[in-house]
Amino acid sequence: MSLPIPISTKGQAFDLGRLFGGKSGDPMWTLIDRNLPEVQQMIDQTKQSCMAKLQMTGPQRSLIREPRPTPKEKCLVECVLKGIGLMDSVSNRLNLQRVEQLTSKVTEDNKLAIALGCSLAQSCNRSINVPSNKPCEAAHQLNQCIGRHLDRNRVKLHW
């Protein structure tokens, strides 16, 4: 079964973002701009809770793109990733089911975006080279991989 492909009319540009948008028919970037703040709020709340748990005070720099975090900051990343369910507590790898849930929420169930998100998460999981007894270091390596993919896809999240 083939999907109908919209043909642009004379004088109108073809918008690939609209083709891959969510159920609402809005372009992908509109969906992301509309839905990402809810995910960011969840991350911010989790980060505050983790900072209290780790007895960290004061404003904390964003760690999503920080190449050389302190050992305590690596553990903060672990706490945040596990707190939002993105990092599995047993395997210390990305939880693909949670990646799927968050991508679905942000893109309003866009199947292509969900598949891409899960594929990128699997790639990050394969890139981790840390023993299972070093969860803070695993979180740091996952964080670096996630940050690269967010940058490449122009998704502005921070923790």
Short mmCIF file of C-alpha atoms in Angstrom, two decimals:
data_model
loop_
_atom_site.label_atom_id
_atom_site.label_comp_id
_atom_site.label_asym_id
_atom_site.label_seq_id
_atom_site.Cartn_x
_atom_site.Cartn_y
_atom_site.Cartn_z
CA MET A 1 0.00 0.00 0.00
CA SER A 2 1.51 3.31 -0.98
CA LEU A 3 1.04 6.54 0.89
CA PRO A 4 -0.16 9.57 -1.03
CA ILE A 5 2.66 12.05 -1.45
CA PRO A 6 1.58 15.66 -1.63
CA ILE A 7 2.66 17.37 -4.80
CA SER A 8 3.54 21.01 -4.47
CA THR A 9 1.55 23.45 -6.49
CA LYS A 10 3.17 26.13 -8.54
CA GLY A 11 4.81 28.75 -6.34
CA GLN A 12 4.57 26.75 -3.09
CA ALA A 13 7.58 25.13 -1.47
CA PHE A 14 7.41 21.50 -0.45
CA ASP A 15 7.58 21.29 3.37
CA LEU A 16 9.20 17.99 4.36
CA GLY A 17 8.60 18.85 8.04
CA ARG A 18 4.84 18.83 7.44
CA LEU A 19 5.05 15.43 5.77
CA PHE A 20 6.66 13.98 8.88
CA GLY A 21 4.59 15.92 11.43
CA GLY A 22 2.37 14.36 14.08
CA LYS A 23 -1.31 13.46 14.11
CA SER A 24 -2.32 17.12 14.19
CA GLY A 25 -0.73 17.72 10.79
CA ASP A 26 1.47 20.45 12.24
CA PRO A 27 5.10 20.57 11.07
CA MET A 28 7.56 18.65 13.25
CA TRP A 29 9.32 21.78 14.55
CA THR A 30 5.97 23.23 15.64
CA LEU A 31 5.24 20.04 17.57
CA ILE A 32 8.66 20.06 19.21
CA ASP A 33 8.38 23.74 20.17
CA ARG A 34 4.93 23.13 21.61
CA ASN A 35 5.63 19.90 23.53
CA LEU A 36 9.29 20.10 24.58
CA PRO A 37 8.71 22.54 27.49
CA GLU A 38 6.72 19.87 29.35
CA VAL A 39 9.65 17.46 29.11
CA GLN A 40 12.10 20.22 30.10
CA GLN A 41 10.01 21.00 33.18
CA MET A 42 10.14 17.33 34.21
CA ILE A 43 13.93 17.36 33.76
CA ASP A 44 14.31 20.58 35.76
CA GLN A 45 12.24 19.24 38.66
CA THR A 46 14.21 16.00 38.68
CA LYS A 47 17.51 17.89 38.58
CA GLN A 48 16.50 19.99 41.60
CA SER A 49 15.55 16.84 43.52
CA CYS A 50 18.83 15.18 42.56
CA MET A 51 20.86 18.22 43.60
CA ALA A 52 19.24 18.05 47.04
CA LYS A 53 19.87 14.30 47.24
CA LEU A 54 23.55 14.79 46.34
CA GLN A 55 23.83 17.85 48.62
CA MET A 56 24.76 20.14 45.75
CA THR A 57 23.94 23.81 46.22
CA GLY A 58 23.77 26.94 44.13
CA PRO A 59 23.10 27.29 40.44
CA GLN A 60 24.31 24.29 38.51
CA ARG A 61 25.68 24.62 35.00
CA SER A 62 24.02 22.68 32.23
CA LEU A 63 25.72 19.31 31.86
CA ILE A 64 24.21 18.05 28.60
CA ARG A 65 27.16 19.31 26.57
CA GLU A 66 29.81 19.44 29.30
CA PRO A 67 32.83 17.41 28.15
CA ARG A 68 34.65 17.40 31.52
CA PRO A 69 32.20 17.27 34.41
CA THR A 70 33.38 16.68 37.96
CA PRO A 71 32.77 13.23 39.46
CA LYS A 72 29.85 14.66 41.45
CA GLU A 73 28.38 16.20 38.28
CA LYS A 74 28.60 12.80 36.56
CA CYS A 75 26.57 11.36 39.43
CA LEU A 76 24.09 14.24 39.07
CA VAL A 77 23.64 13.26 35.41
CA GLU A 78 23.09 9.65 36.50
CA CYS A 79 20.47 10.75 39.03
CA VAL A 80 18.65 12.91 36.47
CA LEU A 81 18.69 10.29 33.71
CA LYS A 82 17.48 7.59 36.10
CA GLY A 83 15.00 9.99 37.71
CA ILE A 84 13.24 10.65 34.42
CA GLY A 85 13.43 6.97 33.55
CA LEU A 86 15.75 7.46 30.60
CA MET A 87 18.58 5.39 32.09
CA ASP A 88 17.88 1.85 33.26
CA SER A 89 18.94 1.29 36.88
CA VAL A 90 20.11 -2.27 36.29
CA SER A 91 21.91 -2.13 32.94
CA ASN A 92 23.03 1.53 33.15
CA ARG A 93 22.00 1.95 29.52
CA LEU A 94 19.23 3.97 27.90
CA ASN A 95 15.74 2.60 28.46
CA LEU A 96 14.41 2.26 24.91
CA GLN A 97 10.80 2.06 26.07
CA ARG A 98 11.18 5.42 27.84
CA VAL A 99 12.92 6.92 24.79
CA GLU A 100 9.91 5.82 22.76
CA GLN A 101 7.47 7.34 25.28
CA LEU A 102 9.23 10.70 25.45
CA THR A 103 9.69 10.91 21.67
CA SER A 104 6.03 10.06 21.18
CA LYS A 105 5.01 12.78 23.66
CA VAL A 106 7.14 15.46 22.01
CA THR A 107 6.26 14.53 18.40
CA GLU A 108 2.63 13.56 19.02
CA ASP A 109 3.25 9.91 18.13
CA ASN A 110 5.25 10.45 14.95
CA LYS A 111 6.37 6.93 14.03
CA LEU A 112 9.38 8.06 12.01
CA ALA A 113 10.67 10.25 14.86
CA ILE A 114 10.09 7.44 17.36
CA ALA A 115 12.03 4.98 15.20
CA LEU A 116 14.86 7.48 14.77
CA GLY A 117 14.97 8.23 18.51
CA CYS A 118 15.12 4.54 19.39
CA SER A 119 17.80 3.92 16.77
CA LEU A 120 19.92 6.77 18.13
CA ALA A 121 19.44 5.48 21.69
CA GLN A 122 20.60 2.01 20.61
CA SER A 123 23.64 3.62 19.03
CA CYS A 124 24.39 5.41 22.31
CA ASN A 125 23.98 2.17 24.25
CA ARG A 126 26.45 0.41 21.96
CA SER A 127 28.99 3.22 22.40
CA ILE A 128 29.20 2.87 26.20
CA ASN A 129 32.45 1.30 27.32
CA VAL A 130 32.10 1.19 31.10
CA PRO A 131 31.72 -1.65 33.61
CA SER A 132 28.26 -1.94 35.15
CA ASN A 133 29.63 -0.98 38.58
CA LYS A 134 30.42 2.57 37.37
CA PRO A 135 26.96 4.08 36.77
CA CYS A 136 28.10 7.70 37.04
CA GLU A 137 30.67 7.20 34.28
CA ALA A 138 28.12 5.33 32.15
CA ALA A 139 25.72 8.26 32.62
CA HIS A 140 28.43 10.69 31.53
CA GLN A 141 29.12 8.69 28.35
CA LEU A 142 25.40 8.40 27.59
CA ASN A 143 25.04 12.12 28.25
CA GLN A 144 27.76 12.96 25.73
CA CYS A 145 26.10 10.77 23.10
CA ILE A 146 22.62 12.18 23.81
CA GLY A 147 23.99 15.73 23.63
CA ARG A 148 25.54 15.12 20.20
CA HIS A 149 22.27 13.72 18.84
CA LEU A 150 20.19 16.54 20.32
CA ASP A 151 22.54 19.09 18.74
CA ARG A 152 22.43 17.39 15.34
CA ASN A 153 18.64 17.34 15.44
CA ARG A 154 18.36 20.89 16.83
CA VAL A 155 16.47 19.78 19.94
CA LYS A 156 17.10 22.20 22.79
CA LEU A 157 16.98 20.28 26.07
CA HIS A 158 19.32 20.77 29.00
CA TRP A 159 20.02 19.32 32.42
#
